[in-house]
CSV table of C-alpha atoms in Angstrom, one decimal:
chain,number,residue,atom,x,y,z
A,229,MET,CA,9.6,12.5,-8.6
A,230,THR,CA,13.3,13.2,-9.2
A,231,VAL,CA,15.3,10.7,-7.1
A,232,THR,CA,16.8,8.0,-9.3
A,233,ALA,CA,17.8,4.5,-8.3
A,234,GLN,CA,21.4,5.5,-9.2
A,235,ASP,CA,21.2,8.3,-6.5
A,236,ILE,CA,20.3,5.7,-3.9
A,237,ALA,CA,22.9,3.2,-5.1
A,238,ASP,CA,25.6,5.9,-5.0
A,239,ALA,CA,24.6,6.9,-1.5
A,240,ALA,CA,24.7,3.3,-0.3
A,241,ALA,CA,28.0,2.5,-2.1
A,242,GLU,CA,29.6,5.5,-0.4
A,243,LYS,CA,28.6,4.3,3.0
A,244,LEU,CA,29.9,0.8,2.1
A,245,PHE,CA,33.3,2.3,0.9
A,246,ASP,CA,32.5,0.7,-2.4
A,247,SER,CA,32.0,3.7,-4.7
A,248,GLY,CA,33.5,1.8,-7.6
A,249,PHE,CA,30.8,-0.9,-7.1
A,250,ASP,CA,33.5,-3.6,-6.8
A,251,ARG,CA,32.0,-5.6,-4.0
A,252,HIS,CA,28.3,-5.1,-5.0
A,253,ALA,CA,27.4,-4.5,-8.6
A,254,THR,CA,25.0,-1.7,-9.7
A,255,ALA,CA,22.6,-4.5,-10.9
A,256,ASP,CA,22.5,-5.9,-7.4
A,257,HIS,CA,21.7,-2.4,-5.9
A,258,LEU,CA,18.9,-2.0,-8.5
A,259,ASP,CA,17.4,-5.3,-7.4
A,260,TRP,CA,17.6,-4.3,-3.8
A,261,ILE,CA,16.0,-0.9,-4.4
A,262,ASN,CA,13.1,-2.6,-6.2
A,263,ASP,CA,12.8,-5.1,-3.3
A,264,GLY,CA,12.9,-2.2,-0.9
A,265,GLN,CA,9.9,-0.5,-2.6
A,266,ALA,CA,7.9,-3.7,-2.4
A,267,ALA,CA,8.9,-4.4,1.2
A,268,ALA,CA,7.8,-0.9,2.2
A,269,CYS,CA,4.3,-1.9,1.0
A,270,LEU,CA,4.2,-4.6,3.7
A,271,PHE,CA,4.4,-2.0,6.4
A,272,LYS,CA,2.6,0.8,4.7
A,273,PRO,CA,0.2,-0.4,2.0
A,274,ASP,CA,-0.8,3.1,0.9
A,275,ILE,CA,2.7,3.9,-0.2
A,276,SER,CA,1.6,3.1,-3.7
A,277,THR,CA,-2.1,3.5,-4.6
A,278,GLN,CA,-4.3,3.4,-7.7
A,279,LYS,CA,-7.8,4.4,-8.4
A,280,ASN,CA,-9.6,1.6,-10.1
A,281,THR,CA,-13.1,0.5,-11.2
A,282,LEU,CA,-14.4,-2.8,-9.7
A,283,ALA,CA,-17.1,-4.9,-11.4
A,284,LEU,CA,-19.1,-6.4,-8.5
A,285,VAL,CA,-20.5,-9.9,-8.4
A,286,GLU,CA,-23.7,-11.4,-7.0
A,287,GLY,CA,-24.0,-11.3,-3.2
A,288,THR,CA,-22.1,-9.3,-0.5
A,289,TYR,CA,-18.6,-10.8,-0.7
A,290,GLN,CA,-16.5,-9.0,-3.3
A,291,SER,CA,-12.9,-9.1,-4.4
A,292,ILE,CA,-10.4,-6.3,-5.2
A,293,SER,CA,-8.5,-6.0,-8.5
A,294,LEU,CA,-6.0,-8.8,-9.3
A,295,THR,CA,-3.2,-6.3,-9.5
A,296,ALA,CA,-4.0,-4.9,-6.0
A,297,HIS,CA,-3.0,-6.3,-2.6
A,298,ALA,CA,-5.3,-4.2,-0.3
A,299,LEU,CA,-8.4,-2.0,-0.4
A,300,ILE,CA,-7.6,1.5,0.8
A,301,ARG,CA,-11.2,2.9,0.5
A,302,PRO,CA,-14.3,2.8,-1.7
A,303,VAL,CA,-15.2,6.1,-3.4
A,304,GLN,CA,-18.5,6.1,-5.3
A,305,ASN,CA,-20.9,4.1,-7.4
A,306,LEU,CA,-20.5,4.1,-11.2
A,307,GLY,CA,-23.7,2.5,-12.3
A,308,THR,CA,-24.0,-0.8,-14.0
A,309,ASP,CA,-22.0,0.5,-17.0
A,310,GLY,CA,-19.1,1.8,-15.0
A,311,ASN,CA,-19.4,5.3,-16.6
A,312,THR,CA,-22.3,6.8,-14.6
A,313,PRO,CA,-21.1,8.7,-11.5
A,314,GLY,CA,-23.3,8.0,-8.6
A,315,THR,CA,-23.6,8.2,-4.8
A,316,GLU,CA,-20.7,8.1,-2.4
A,317,ILE,CA,-19.9,4.9,-0.5
A,318,ARG,CA,-19.2,4.9,3.3
A,319,ILE,CA,-17.0,2.5,5.3
A,320,VAL,CA,-18.6,0.9,8.4
A,321,ASP,CA,-17.4,-1.6,11.0
A,322,PHE,CA,-18.7,-5.1,10.2
A,323,ASP,CA,-19.5,-6.2,13.8
A,324,HIS,CA,-21.1,-2.9,14.7
A,325,PHE,CA,-23.3,-2.9,11.6
A,326,THR,CA,-24.3,-6.5,12.1
A,327,THR,CA,-25.3,-5.8,15.7
A,328,LEU,CA,-27.6,-3.0,14.6
A,329,ASN,CA,-28.8,-4.7,11.4
A,330,SER,CA,-29.2,-8.4,11.8
A,331,GLY,CA,-29.9,-10.2,8.5
A,332,TRP,CA,-28.4,-7.5,6.3
A,333,MET,CA,-26.6,-10.1,4.2
A,334,VAL,CA,-29.9,-11.4,2.9
A,335,ALA,CA,-31.7,-8.0,2.6
A,336,ALA,CA,-33.1,-6.9,-0.8
A,337,ALA,CA,-30.4,-6.6,-3.5
A,338,ALA,CA,-29.5,-3.5,-5.3
A,339,ALA,CA,-26.8,-2.5,-7.7
A,340,ALA,CA,-25.9,0.8,-5.9
A,341,VAL,CA,-23.6,0.2,-2.9
A,342,GLU,CA,-24.3,2.2,0.3
A,343,LEU,CA,-21.8,0.7,2.7
A,344,VAL,CA,-18.5,-1.3,2.6
A,345,MET,CA,-17.0,-3.4,5.3
A,346,PHE,CA,-13.6,-5.0,5.2
A,347,ASP,CA,-11.3,-7.0,7.4
A,348,GLU,CA,-7.6,-6.4,7.7
A,349,ASN,CA,-7.1,-10.2,8.0
A,350,ASP,CA,-8.7,-10.6,4.6
A,351,PRO,CA,-7.2,-7.7,2.7
A,352,ARG,CA,-8.2,-8.9,-0.8
A,353,HIS,CA,-11.9,-9.0,-0.1
A,354,PHE,CA,-14.7,-6.9,1.3
A,355,HIS,CA,-18.4,-7.0,2.0
A,356,CYS,CA,-20.9,-4.6,0.4
A,357,TYR,CA,-24.4,-3.5,1.5
A,358,PRO,CA,-26.9,-4.0,0.0
A,359,GLN,CA,-26.0,-7.3,-1.6
A,360,GLN,CA,-25.6,-7.3,-5.4
A,361,PRO,CA,-28.4,-8.7,-7.6
A,362,SER,CA,-28.0,-11.9,-9.6
A,363,SER,CA,-27.8,-9.8,-12.8
A,364,ASN,CA,-26.9,-6.2,-13.8
A,365,GLN,CA,-24.5,-5.9,-10.9
A,366,GLY,CA,-23.0,-2.5,-10.2
A,367,LYS,CA,-19.5,-1.1,-10.7
A,368,ILE,CA,-17.8,1.1,-8.1
A,369,SER,CA,-14.7,3.3,-7.9
A,370,VAL,CA,-12.1,2.4,-5.3
A,371,ILE,CA,-8.6,3.3,-4.2
A,372,GLU,CA,-6.4,0.2,-3.9
A,373,ALA,CA,-2.9,-0.5,-2.8
A,374,VAL,CA,-0.7,-1.8,-5.6
A,375,LEU,CA,2.9,-2.8,-5.9
A,376,PRO,CA,5.1,0.1,-7.1
A,377,ALA,CA,6.2,-0.2,-10.7
A,378,VAL,CA,9.6,-1.8,-11.2
A,379,VAL,CA,12.5,0.7,-11.6
A,380,THR,CA,14.6,0.1,-14.6
A,381,PRO,CA,17.2,1.0,-15.8
A,382,ILE,CA,19.1,2.2,-12.7
A,383,SER,CA,19.1,5.8,-14.2
A,384,ALA,CA,15.3,5.8,-13.9
A,385,VAL,CA,13.5,7.6,-11.1
A,386,ILE,CA,12.1,5.5,-8.2
A,387,THR,CA,8.3,4.8,-8.4
A,388,ILE,CA,7.4,5.8,-4.8
A,389,GLN,CA,7.7,9.3,-3.4
A,390,ASP,CA,11.1,11.0,-3.1
A,391,ILE,CA,10.7,11.3,0.7
A,392,TYR,CA,11.4,7.6,1.0
A,393,LYS,CA,14.9,8.0,-0.4
A,394,PRO,CA,16.6,7.6,3.1
A,395,LEU,CA,14.6,4.4,3.8
A,396,LEU,CA,15.5,2.9,0.4
A,397,ILE,CA,19.1,3.6,1.2
A,398,ALA,CA,18.7,1.9,4.5
A,399,TYR,CA,17.2,-1.2,2.8
A,400,ASP,CA,19.9,-1.2,0.1
A,401,LEU,CA,22.5,-1.2,2.9
A,402,TYR,CA,20.7,-3.9,4.8
A,403,ARG,CA,20.9,-6.2,1.8
A,404,ALA,CA,24.6,-5.4,1.2
A,405,TYR,CA,25.5,-5.9,4.8
A,406,SER,CA,23.5,-9.1,5.0
A,407,ILE,CA,25.8,-10.6,2.3
A,408,GLU,CA,28.9,-9.4,4.0
A,409,ALA,CA,27.6,-10.7,7.3
A,410,LYS,CA,28.7,-14.2,6.3
A,411,HIS,CA,32.3,-13.1,6.9
A,412,SER,CA,32.0,-10.2,9.3
A,413,ARG,CA,30.3,-9.9,12.7
A,414,THR,CA,30.3,-6.1,12.3
A,415,ALA,CA,28.4,-6.4,9.1
A,416,ARG,CA,25.9,-8.5,10.8
A,417,ALA,CA,25.2,-5.8,13.3
A,418,ASP,CA,25.2,-3.2,10.6
A,419,ALA,CA,22.6,-5.2,8.7
A,420,THR,CA,20.3,-5.3,11.7
A,421,ASN,CA,20.7,-1.6,12.3
A,422,GLN,CA,19.8,-0.7,8.7
A,423,TRP,CA,16.8,-3.0,8.8
A,424,ASN,CA,15.6,-1.3,12.0
A,425,LEU,CA,16.1,2.1,10.4
A,426,PHE,CA,14.0,1.0,7.4
A,427,VAL,CA,11.1,-0.4,9.5
A,428,THR,CA,11.0,2.3,12.2
A,429,GLY,CA,11.2,5.0,9.5
A,430,LEU,CA,8.1,3.6,7.8
A,431,GLY,CA,6.3,3.4,11.2
A,432,ARG,CA,7.2,7.0,12.1
A,433,LYS,CA,6.0,8.2,8.7
A,434,ASP,CA,2.7,6.5,9.3
A,435,LEU,CA,2.3,8.1,12.7
A,436,VAL,CA,3.0,11.6,11.3
A,437,GLU,CA,0.4,11.0,8.5
A,438,LYS,CA,-2.2,10.0,11.1
A,439,SER,CA,-1.5,13.1,13.2
A,440,ILE,CA,-2.0,15.5,10.2
A,441,ASP,CA,-4.8,13.5,8.5
A,442,PRO,CA,-7.7,16.0,8.0
A,443,ASN,CA,-10.2,13.3,8.9
A,444,ASN,CA,-8.4,12.7,12.3
A,445,ILE,CA,-8.2,16.4,13.0
A,446,ILE,CA,-11.9,16.8,12.4
A,447,ARG,CA,-12.6,13.8,14.7
A,448,ARG,CA,-10.4,15.3,17.5
A,449,LYS,CA,-12.2,18.6,17.3
A,450,ALA,CA,-15.6,17.0,17.3
A,451,ALA,CA,-14.6,15.0,20.5
A,452,LYS,CA,-13.7,18.2,22.4
């Protein structure tokens, strides 16, 4: 990554006709850029990911890492010691699996996970099959969504991919115009426009990723 927070602040300040940072200080721009990175995660959780090891607990109901805000996908079993690479873990639909396997939550326990089910309405938790035993629970490798690292100082590079530079500029402008909107009707409209650019840009990025996702390409070919 090569884009710095200063690059984004400079671009926003130029559009604001405030290249000297007289109306909005560089410190404010830096705060807004960091807020923009975090806000992007609300619309696109996988904008910042991390591969972690989870220590599972007894039963089927499990939690993701404290530093994560969503589970992207499970990867594989790592044994009970967390250092023994094991079998891969698949994702299945909770309702579909329950329909076909009534009583799976009370089936025989095992440390090695075969399947994971998660609900978008409960992003910090998931269910595993089979249930974990009362002792010697397993550990698994997962990919989780985490908040981007804070950018500081302003000369530092942003901590999400460089391709998001235009969207962070839009968010920076949205925050600046929102302040100026107290005294300007035009600024109010500008703030709305920049917010819409930020949100729709993230949505379009997600659509493009889905269209070129190798998994989706394979599914489309299989459906023909």
